[in-house]
Amino acid sequence: MDEREDVEAVLRRLMPVGMSAGAVGRIEEGFCEGEVGGGGELEEGGEVIDDGVTGGKKYFRWAGFGAAAAVVVVVWGVGAWLEEGGGSALDLTKEVAGKAAGIVSLAEMDRVEGVTDEGLYVDAGGSAVRKVRVRVVEESRVRDEETGIVVMLTEPREELYLLPVSTF
Amino acid sequence: MQGLRWRGGVEFLRRQFARDGALYVGRMAHISKVWKEWLAGNGPRLLLYARGWGKTREDAEDLVQDAVLKMWNYQHEQGRGGGPPDLPLVFSTIRFGGLMLHRTETRRRRREEAIVYLNDFTDVWLDPVAEEDEEAMIMRDAVEGLSGKLREVVVMKIWGGLTFAQISEALAISPNTAASRYRYALEQLARSMREVKEERHG
């Protein structure tokens, strides 16, 4: 028994050699191509807006946003929006001019879902700030050029803003 | 300050996958990430197991690739959730692939007059954790020299982390048989190590 334990101890000083990068890459490519016949469930924020291919089996390849965005235009003014008393959901549209291989970004939008005024706070320096918690949903519309499928991705997030207060 | 007003809320878009293959990229990206992490953690032990079936490292990697992608499709069938599979099933799938490969190779060898396999001395199945660990290197050679039936049990137990019950399930043998093969394998490894040490150090 002791001898078997000794053998096991020596065996545990050995580690299996890893797979080559090429082999791992080929397997991961298989994951990304994701040839799935269906049956999954959307759990949050996703919709196929337009399936541009009719008939037959369609595949959507997701190549990610690896390419650099050339131009980003962001319009944001939480303070001004609050001053105006809110109103309709605030849409922040960013135009992204770059595209990844095979995937075209059609639009990106941050939609404000809700704003909560958490009141006045005094920070460590003695300055008064207003804490505002904003729930935002980022929506992106992308199109796969090969299949024509358009997909909308939604990503909820929460942001906390500290707005300096100078008048009371 | 004016009262805060906002209209509407987020409409979370929920839709089932259409059977025509349209995909929800966000969820699939998450599933791919989970599988990649699973592969990073389990790839080496799967490769080690497959080395017992493939003549070369490349053959073994092909066996692992085939098995993992088969599992990917299998796990995405209705009701299985799409997550990574249990290890015993993957070992079993590699084994089946290896049996098919062996059958193909045997037929090919009968047709060809001679096949020469050159030894690549840098191609090892296992690496010692610490350098200059003489005992571990002796053991490494001894493991490679075990018969297939004994080696696969050792690989699954030591590096696969499987229980004898799981090993018996993967190999379609009884748990007692799995345990017996394991004990016999350890005895053979102990004997091999003793013999090599005696040869080297007298």
PDB file of N, CA and C in Angstrom, chain B residues 55-136:
ATOM      1  N   LYS B  55      -1.433   7.609 -32.799  1.00  0.00           N
ATOM      2  CA  LYS B  55      -0.032   7.242 -32.966  1.00  0.00           C
ATOM      3  C   LYS B  55       0.870   8.450 -32.753  1.00  0.00           C
ATOM      4  N   THR B  56       0.389   9.603 -33.158  1.00  0.00           N
ATOM      5  CA  THR B  56       1.174  10.836 -33.041  1.00  0.00           C
ATOM      6  C   THR B  56       0.394  11.868 -32.241  1.00  0.00           C
ATOM      7  N   ARG B  57       1.090  12.920 -31.865  1.00  0.00           N
ATOM      8  CA  ARG B  57       0.439  14.015 -31.133  1.00  0.00           C
ATOM      9  C   ARG B  57      -0.683  14.634 -31.978  1.00  0.00           C
ATOM     10  N   GLU B  58      -0.416  14.735 -33.271  1.00  0.00           N
ATOM     11  CA  GLU B  58      -1.424  15.344 -34.150  1.00  0.00           C
ATOM     12  C   GLU B  58      -2.690  14.485 -34.200  1.00  0.00           C
ATOM     13  N   ASP B  59      -2.494  13.166 -34.285  1.00  0.00           N
ATOM     14  CA  ASP B  59      -3.660  12.263 -34.264  1.00  0.00           C
ATOM     15  C   ASP B  59      -4.443  12.454 -32.976  1.00  0.00           C
ATOM     16  N   ALA B  60      -3.717  12.557 -31.864  1.00  0.00           N
ATOM     17  CA  ALA B  60      -4.381  12.716 -30.567  1.00  0.00           C
ATOM     18  C   ALA B  60      -5.154  14.030 -30.513  1.00  0.00           C
ATOM     19  N   GLU B  61      -4.557  15.098 -31.028  1.00  0.00           N
ATOM     20  CA  GLU B  61      -5.260  16.396 -31.030  1.00  0.00           C
ATOM     21  C   GLU B  61      -6.499  16.322 -31.916  1.00  0.00           C
ATOM     22  N   ASP B  62      -6.405  15.617 -33.029  1.00  0.00           N
ATOM     23  CA  ASP B  62      -7.590  15.443 -33.889  1.00  0.00           C
ATOM     24  C   ASP B  62      -8.688  14.691 -33.146  1.00  0.00           C
ATOM     25  N   LEU B  63      -8.293  13.670 -32.376  1.00  0.00           N
ATOM     26  CA  LEU B  63      -9.293  12.915 -31.612  1.00  0.00           C
ATOM     27  C   LEU B  63      -9.999  13.824 -30.607  1.00  0.00           C
ATOM     28  N   VAL B  64      -9.214  14.656 -29.935  1.00  0.00           N
ATOM     29  CA  VAL B  64      -9.794  15.576 -28.944  1.00  0.00           C
ATOM     30  C   VAL B  64     -10.712  16.574 -29.647  1.00  0.00           C
ATOM     31  N   GLN B  65     -10.252  17.116 -30.771  1.00  0.00           N
ATOM     32  CA  GLN B  65     -11.060  18.090 -31.505  1.00  0.00           C
ATOM     33  C   GLN B  65     -12.391  17.475 -31.918  1.00  0.00           C
ATOM     34  N   ASP B  66     -12.344  16.276 -32.499  1.00  0.00           N
ATOM     35  CA  ASP B  66     -13.589  15.619 -32.932  1.00  0.00           C
ATOM     36  C   ASP B  66     -14.521  15.392 -31.760  1.00  0.00           C
ATOM     37  N   ALA B  67     -13.945  14.909 -30.655  1.00  0.00           N
ATOM     38  CA  ALA B  67     -14.782  14.587 -29.498  1.00  0.00           C
ATOM     39  C   ALA B  67     -15.417  15.844 -28.913  1.00  0.00           C
ATOM     40  N   VAL B  68     -14.624  16.896 -28.759  1.00  0.00           N
ATOM     41  CA  VAL B  68     -15.149  18.120 -28.131  1.00  0.00           C
ATOM     42  C   VAL B  68     -16.234  18.753 -29.001  1.00  0.00           C
ATOM     43  N   LEU B  69     -16.007  18.771 -30.300  1.00  0.00           N
ATOM     44  CA  LEU B  69     -17.026  19.383 -31.168  1.00  0.00           C
ATOM     45  C   LEU B  69     -18.282  18.511 -31.239  1.00  0.00           C
ATOM     46  N   LYS B  70     -18.104  17.197 -31.137  1.00  0.00           N
ATOM     47  CA  LYS B  70     -19.293  16.325 -31.061  1.00  0.00           C
ATOM     48  C   LYS B  70     -20.075  16.665 -29.788  1.00  0.00           C
ATOM     49  N   MET B  71     -19.341  16.863 -28.699  1.00  0.00           N
ATOM     50  CA  MET B  71     -19.981  17.208 -27.433  1.00  0.00           C
ATOM     51  C   MET B  71     -20.670  18.558 -27.536  1.00  0.00           C
ATOM     52  N   TRP B  72     -20.070  19.500 -28.231  1.00  0.00           N
ATOM     53  CA  TRP B  72     -20.670  20.821 -28.419  1.00  0.00           C
ATOM     54  C   TRP B  72     -22.055  20.679 -29.063  1.00  0.00           C
ATOM     55  N   ASN B  73     -22.107  19.895 -30.134  1.00  0.00           N
ATOM     56  CA  ASN B  73     -23.394  19.706 -30.805  1.00  0.00           C
ATOM     57  C   ASN B  73     -24.373  18.936 -29.926  1.00  0.00           C
ATOM     58  N   TYR B  74     -23.865  17.923 -29.248  1.00  0.00           N
ATOM     59  CA  TYR B  74     -24.715  17.083 -28.389  1.00  0.00           C
ATOM     60  C   TYR B  74     -25.324  17.918 -27.267  1.00  0.00           C
ATOM     61  N   GLN B  75     -24.515  18.740 -26.636  1.00  0.00           N
ATOM     62  CA  GLN B  75     -24.980  19.514 -25.491  1.00  0.00           C
ATOM     63  C   GLN B  75     -25.969  20.611 -25.895  1.00  0.00           C
ATOM     64  N   HIS B  76     -25.958  20.969 -27.184  1.00  0.00           N
ATOM     65  CA  HIS B  76     -26.872  22.009 -27.634  1.00  0.00           C
ATOM     66  C   HIS B  76     -28.200  21.442 -28.118  1.00  0.00           C
ATOM     67  N   GLU B  77     -28.329  20.134 -28.010  1.00  0.00           N
ATOM     68  CA  GLU B  77     -29.639  19.577 -28.358  1.00  0.00           C
ATOM     69  C   GLU B  77     -30.630  19.948 -27.270  1.00  0.00           C
ATOM     70  N   GLN B  78     -31.902  19.812 -27.627  1.00  0.00           N
ATOM     71  CA  GLN B  78     -32.981  20.240 -26.742  1.00  0.00           C
ATOM     72  C   GLN B  78     -32.831  19.720 -25.313  1.00  0.00           C
ATOM     73  N   GLY B  79     -32.950  20.610 -24.368  1.00  0.00           N
ATOM     74  CA  GLY B  79     -33.026  20.206 -22.974  1.00  0.00           C
ATOM     75  C   GLY B  79     -31.691  20.002 -22.287  1.00  0.00           C
ATOM     76  N   ARG B  80     -30.568  20.155 -23.013  1.00  0.00           N
ATOM     77  CA  ARG B  80     -29.282  19.881 -22.358  1.00  0.00           C
ATOM     78  C   ARG B  80     -28.579  21.149 -21.889  1.00  0.00           C
ATOM     79  N   GLY B  81     -29.121  22.271 -22.265  1.00  0.00           N
ATOM     80  CA  GLY B  81     -28.628  23.526 -21.699  1.00  0.00           C
ATOM     81  C   GLY B  81     -27.442  24.146 -22.414  1.00  0.00           C
ATOM     82  N   GLY B  82     -26.706  23.365 -23.185  1.00  0.00           N
ATOM     83  CA  GLY B  82     -25.614  23.957 -23.960  1.00  0.00           C
ATOM     84  C   GLY B  82     -24.296  24.092 -23.232  1.00  0.00           C
ATOM     85  N   GLY B  83     -24.255  23.738 -21.941  1.00  0.00           N
ATOM     86  CA  GLY B  83     -23.006  23.892 -21.185  1.00  0.00           C
ATOM     87  C   GLY B  83     -22.033  22.754 -21.462  1.00  0.00           C
ATOM     88  N   PRO B  84     -20.798  22.877 -20.970  1.00  0.00           N
ATOM     89  CA  PRO B  84     -19.796  21.823 -21.208  1.00  0.00           C
ATOM     90  C   PRO B  84     -20.241  20.473 -20.628  1.00  0.00           C
ATOM     91  N   PRO B  85     -19.735  19.390 -21.213  1.00  0.00           N
ATOM     92  CA  PRO B  85     -20.212  18.065 -20.802  1.00  0.00           C
ATOM     93  C   PRO B  85     -19.456  17.541 -19.584  1.00  0.00           C
ATOM     94  N   ASP B  86     -19.950  16.412 -19.059  1.00  0.00           N
ATOM     95  CA  ASP B  86     -19.219  15.725 -17.994  1.00  0.00           C
ATOM     96  C   ASP B  86     -18.003  15.041 -18.608  1.00  0.00           C
ATOM     97  N   LEU B  87     -16.921  15.005 -17.846  1.00  0.00           N
ATOM     98  CA  LEU B  87     -15.663  14.419 -18.347  1.00  0.00           C
ATOM     99  C   LEU B  87     -15.776  12.949 -18.750  1.00  0.00           C
ATOM    100  N   PRO B  88     -16.458  12.091 -17.958  1.00  0.00           N
ATOM    101  CA  PRO B  88     -16.534  10.680 -18.363  1.00  0.00           C
ATOM    102  C   PRO B  88     -17.076  10.516 -19.784  1.00  0.00           C
ATOM    103  N   LEU B  89     -18.043  11.347 -20.162  1.00  0.00           N
ATOM    104  CA  LEU B  89     -18.619  11.248 -21.501  1.00  0.00           C
ATOM    105  C   LEU B  89     -17.600  11.643 -22.565  1.00  0.00           C
ATOM    106  N   VAL B  90     -16.805  12.647 -22.256  1.00  0.00           N
ATOM    107  CA  VAL B  90     -15.804  13.087 -23.239  1.00  0.00           C
ATOM    108  C   VAL B  90     -14.737  12.006 -23.405  1.00  0.00           C
ATOM    109  N   PHE B  91     -14.278  11.442 -22.284  1.00  0.00           N
ATOM    110  CA  PHE B  91     -13.289  10.363 -22.371  1.00  0.00           C
ATOM    111  C   PHE B  91     -13.834   9.216 -23.221  1.00  0.00           C
ATOM    112  N   SER B  92     -15.085   8.910 -22.977  1.00  0.00           N
ATOM    113  CA  SER B  92     -15.725   7.823 -23.697  1.00  0.00           C
ATOM    114  C   SER B  92     -15.772   8.118 -25.197  1.00  0.00           C
ATOM    115  N   THR B  93     -16.051   9.359 -25.546  1.00  0.00           N
ATOM    116  CA  THR B  93     -16.140   9.762 -26.946  1.00  0.00           C
ATOM    117  C   THR B  93     -14.767   9.708 -27.611  1.00  0.00           C
ATOM    118  N   ILE B  94     -13.743  10.140 -26.865  1.00  0.00           N
ATOM    119  CA  ILE B  94     -12.374  10.063 -27.406  1.00  0.00           C
ATOM    120  C   ILE B  94     -12.011   8.605 -27.652  1.00  0.00           C
ATOM    121  N   ARG B  95     -12.390   7.754 -26.700  1.00  0.00           N
ATOM    122  CA  ARG B  95     -12.072   6.329 -26.790  1.00  0.00           C
ATOM    123  C   ARG B  95     -12.706   5.731 -28.046  1.00  0.00           C
ATOM    124  N   PHE B  96     -13.951   6.087 -28.279  1.00  0.00           N
ATOM    125  CA  PHE B  96     -14.644   5.578 -29.463  1.00  0.00           C
ATOM    126  C   PHE B  96     -13.945   6.045 -30.727  1.00  0.00           C
ATOM    127  N   GLY B  97     -13.584   7.324 -30.741  1.00  0.00           N
ATOM    128  CA  GLY B  97     -12.854   7.868 -31.894  1.00  0.00           C
ATOM    129  C   GLY B  97     -11.531   7.141 -32.092  1.00  0.00           C
ATOM    130  N   GLY B  98     -10.870   6.831 -30.969  1.00  0.00           N
ATOM    131  CA  GLY B  98      -9.602   6.121 -31.041  1.00  0.00           C
ATOM    132  C   GLY B  98      -9.765   4.717 -31.592  1.00  0.00           C
ATOM    133  N   LEU B  99     -10.841   4.068 -31.201  1.00  0.00           N
ATOM    134  CA  LEU B  99     -11.099   2.713 -31.709  1.00  0.00           C
ATOM    135  C   LEU B  99     -11.315   2.759 -33.224  1.00  0.00           C
ATOM    136  N   MET B 100     -12.060   3.778 -33.667  1.00  0.00           N
ATOM    137  CA  MET B 100     -12.311   3.917 -35.112  1.00  0.00           C
ATOM    138  C   MET B 100     -11.004   4.209 -35.844  1.00  0.00           C
ATOM    139  N   LEU B 101     -10.174   5.061 -35.231  1.00  0.00           N
ATOM    140  CA  LEU B 101      -8.898   5.416 -35.851  1.00  0.00           C
ATOM    141  C   LEU B 101      -8.006   4.183 -35.943  1.00  0.00           C
ATOM    142  N   HIS B 102      -7.982   3.409 -34.876  1.00  0.00           N
ATOM    143  CA  HIS B 102      -7.152   2.203 -34.826  1.00  0.00           C
ATOM    144  C   HIS B 102      -7.581   1.231 -35.917  1.00  0.00           C
ATOM    145  N   ARG B 103      -8.896   1.130 -36.104  1.00  0.00           N
ATOM    146  CA  ARG B 103      -9.413   0.221 -37.133  1.00  0.00           C
ATOM    147  C   ARG B 103      -8.974   0.691 -38.511  1.00  0.00           C
ATOM    148  N   THR B 104      -9.037   2.000 -38.735  1.00  0.00           N
ATOM    149  CA  THR B 104      -8.629   2.570 -40.022  1.00  0.00           C
ATOM    150  C   THR B 104      -7.134   2.356 -40.238  1.00  0.00           C
ATOM    151  N   GLU B 105      -6.350   2.615 -39.180  1.00  0.00           N
ATOM    152  CA  GLU B 105      -4.898   2.476 -39.282  1.00  0.00           C
ATOM    153  C   GLU B 105      -4.517   1.029 -39.558  1.00  0.00           C
ATOM    154  N   THR B 106      -5.183   0.099 -38.902  1.00  0.00           N
ATOM    155  CA  THR B 106      -4.859  -1.319 -39.078  1.00  0.00           C
ATOM    156  C   THR B 106      -5.109  -1.731 -40.514  1.00  0.00           C
ATOM    157  N   ARG B 107      -6.221  -1.256 -41.054  1.00  0.00           N
ATOM    158  CA  ARG B 107      -6.522  -1.595 -42.450  1.00  0.00           C
ATOM    159  C   ARG B 107      -5.487  -0.986 -43.364  1.00  0.00           C
ATOM    160  N   ARG B 108      -5.109   0.259 -43.088  1.00  0.00           N
ATOM    161  CA  ARG B 108      -4.124   0.948 -43.941  1.00  0.00           C
ATOM    162  C   ARG B 108      -2.786   0.244 -43.870  1.00  0.00           C
ATOM    163  N   ARG B 109      -2.404  -0.204 -42.664  1.00  0.00           N
ATOM    164  CA  ARG B 109      -1.113  -0.871 -42.510  1.00  0.00           C
ATOM    165  C   ARG B 109      -1.064  -2.175 -43.280  1.00  0.00           C
ATOM    166  N   ARG B 110      -2.180  -2.839 -43.335  1.00  0.00           N
ATOM    167  CA  ARG B 110      -2.209  -4.098 -44.094  1.00  0.00           C
ATOM    168  C   ARG B 110      -2.002  -3.831 -45.575  1.00  0.00           C
ATOM    169  N   ARG B 111      -2.438  -2.672 -46.026  1.00  0.00           N
ATOM    170  CA  ARG B 111      -2.281  -2.357 -47.450  1.00  0.00           C
ATOM    171  C   ARG B 111      -0.875  -1.888 -47.759  1.00  0.00           C
ATOM    172  N   GLU B 112      -0.272  -1.179 -46.857  1.00  0.00           N
ATOM    173  CA  GLU B 112       1.055  -0.619 -47.145  1.00  0.00           C
ATOM    174  C   GLU B 112       2.141  -1.591 -46.712  1.00  0.00           C
ATOM    175  N   GLU B 113       3.263  -1.531 -47.380  1.00  0.00           N
ATOM    176  CA  GLU B 113       4.316  -2.507 -47.093  1.00  0.00           C
ATOM    177  C   GLU B 113       5.022  -2.214 -45.786  1.00  0.00           C
ATOM    178  N   ALA B 114       5.358  -0.968 -45.579  1.00  0.00           N
ATOM    179  CA  ALA B 114       6.093  -0.643 -44.355  1.00  0.00           C
ATOM    180  C   ALA B 114       5.765   0.787 -43.938  1.00  0.00           C
ATOM    181  N   ILE B 115       5.614   0.949 -42.648  1.00  0.00           N
ATOM    182  CA  ILE B 115       5.419   2.313 -42.143  1.00  0.00           C
ATOM    183  C   ILE B 115       6.481   2.543 -41.082  1.00  0.00           C
ATOM    184  N   VAL B 116       7.193   3.603 -41.230  1.00  0.00           N
ATOM    185  CA  VAL B 116       8.239   3.896 -40.251  1.00  0.00           C
ATOM    186  C   VAL B 116       7.809   5.111 -39.438  1.00  0.00           C
ATOM    187  N   TYR B 117       7.722   4.953 -38.136  1.00  0.00           N
ATOM    188  CA  TYR B 117       7.406   6.085 -37.271  1.00  0.00           C
ATOM    189  C   TYR B 117       8.687   6.532 -36.606  1.00  0.00           C
ATOM    190  N   LEU B 118       9.078   7.749 -36.882  1.00  0.00           N
ATOM    191  CA  LEU B 118      10.297   8.257 -36.273  1.00  0.00           C
ATOM    192  C   LEU B 118       9.982   8.767 -34.878  1.00  0.00           C
ATOM    193  N   ASN B 119      10.857   8.453 -33.950  1.00  0.00           N
ATOM    194  CA  ASN B 119      10.655   8.935 -32.585  1.00  0.00           C
ATOM    195  C   ASN B 119      11.025  10.398 -32.476  1.00  0.00           C
ATOM    196  N   ASP B 120      10.100  11.190 -31.974  1.00  0.00           N
ATOM    197  CA  ASP B 120      10.414  12.590 -31.691  1.00  0.00           C
ATOM    198  C   ASP B 120      10.651  12.676 -30.188  1.00  0.00           C
ATOM    199  N   PHE B 121      11.917  12.789 -29.804  1.00  0.00           N
ATOM    200  CA  PHE B 121      12.225  12.728 -28.398  1.00  0.00           C
ATOM    201  C   PHE B 121      11.792  13.978 -27.626  1.00  0.00           C
ATOM    202  N   THR B 122      11.364  15.013 -28.340  1.00  0.00           N
ATOM    203  CA  THR B 122      10.837  16.189 -27.626  1.00  0.00           C
ATOM    204  C   THR B 122       9.334  16.053 -27.416  1.00  0.00           C
ATOM    205  N   ASP B 123       8.734  15.042 -28.014  1.00  0.00           N
ATOM    206  CA  ASP B 123       7.284  14.870 -27.929  1.00  0.00           C
ATOM    207  C   ASP B 123       6.966  13.998 -26.721  1.00  0.00           C
ATOM    208  N   VAL B 124       6.622  14.623 -25.609  1.00  0.00           N
ATOM    209  CA  VAL B 124       6.316  13.867 -24.397  1.00  0.00           C
ATOM    210  C   VAL B 124       4.856  14.076 -24.036  1.00  0.00           C
ATOM    211  N   TRP B 125       4.318  13.111 -23.310  1.00  0.00           N
ATOM    212  CA  TRP B 125       2.907  13.201 -22.919  1.00  0.00           C
ATOM    213  C   TRP B 125       2.738  13.961 -21.620  1.00  0.00           C
ATOM    214  N   LEU B 126       3.763  13.831 -20.775  1.00  0.00           N
ATOM    215  CA  LEU B 126       3.684  14.421 -19.445  1.00  0.00           C
ATOM    216  C   LEU B 126       4.962  15.211 -19.175  1.00  0.00           C
ATOM    217  N   ASP B 127       4.825  16.243 -18.386  1.00  0.00           N
ATOM    218  CA  ASP B 127       5.989  17.053 -18.008  1.00  0.00           C
ATOM    219  C   ASP B 127       6.140  17.041 -16.500  1.00  0.00           C
ATOM    220  N   PRO B 128       7.366  16.886 -15.988  1.00  0.00           N
ATOM    221  CA  PRO B 128       7.518  16.998 -14.538  1.00  0.00           C
ATOM    222  C   PRO B 128       7.263  18.440 -14.112  1.00  0.00           C
ATOM    223  N   VAL B 129       6.621  18.592 -12.966  1.00  0.00           N
ATOM    224  CA  VAL B 129       6.344  19.938 -12.457  1.00  0.00           C
ATOM    225  C   VAL B 129       7.660  20.643 -12.138  1.00  0.00           C
ATOM    226  N   ALA B 130       8.562  19.879 -11.517  1.00  0.00           N
ATOM    227  CA  ALA B 130       9.876  20.449 -11.197  1.00  0.00           C
ATOM    228  C   ALA B 130      10.907  19.892 -12.161  1.00  0.00           C
ATOM    229  N   GLU B 131      11.833  20.754 -12.557  1.00  0.00           N
ATOM    230  CA  GLU B 131      12.882  20.254 -13.456  1.00  0.00           C
ATOM    231  C   GLU B 131      13.785  19.297 -12.693  1.00  0.00           C
ATOM    232  N   GLU B 132      14.504  18.473 -13.451  1.00  0.00           N
ATOM    233  CA  GLU B 132      15.487  17.565 -12.844  1.00  0.00           C
ATOM    234  C   GLU B 132      14.848  16.606 -11.843  1.00  0.00           C
ATOM    235  N   ASP B 133      13.559  16.306 -12.016  1.00  0.00           N
ATOM    236  CA  ASP B 133      12.919  15.343 -11.124  1.00  0.00           C
ATOM    237  C   ASP B 133      13.081  13.972 -11.774  1.00  0.00           C
ATOM    238  N   GLU B 134      14.137  13.266 -11.352  1.00  0.00           N
ATOM    239  CA  GLU B 134      14.501  12.013 -12.025  1.00  0.00           C
ATOM    240  C   GLU B 134      13.403  10.970 -11.874  1.00  0.00           C
ATOM    241  N   GLU B 135      12.849  10.889 -10.658  1.00  0.00           N
ATOM    242  CA  GLU B 135      11.807   9.891 -10.404  1.00  0.00           C
ATOM    243  C   GLU B 135      10.598  10.136 -11.304  1.00  0.00           C
ATOM    244  N   ALA B 136      10.213  11.419 -11.432  1.00  0.00           N
ATOM    245  CA  ALA B 136       9.041  11.750 -12.251  1.00  0.00           C
ATOM    246  C   ALA B 136       9.302  11.383 -13.704  1.00  0.00           C
TER     247      ALA B 136
END
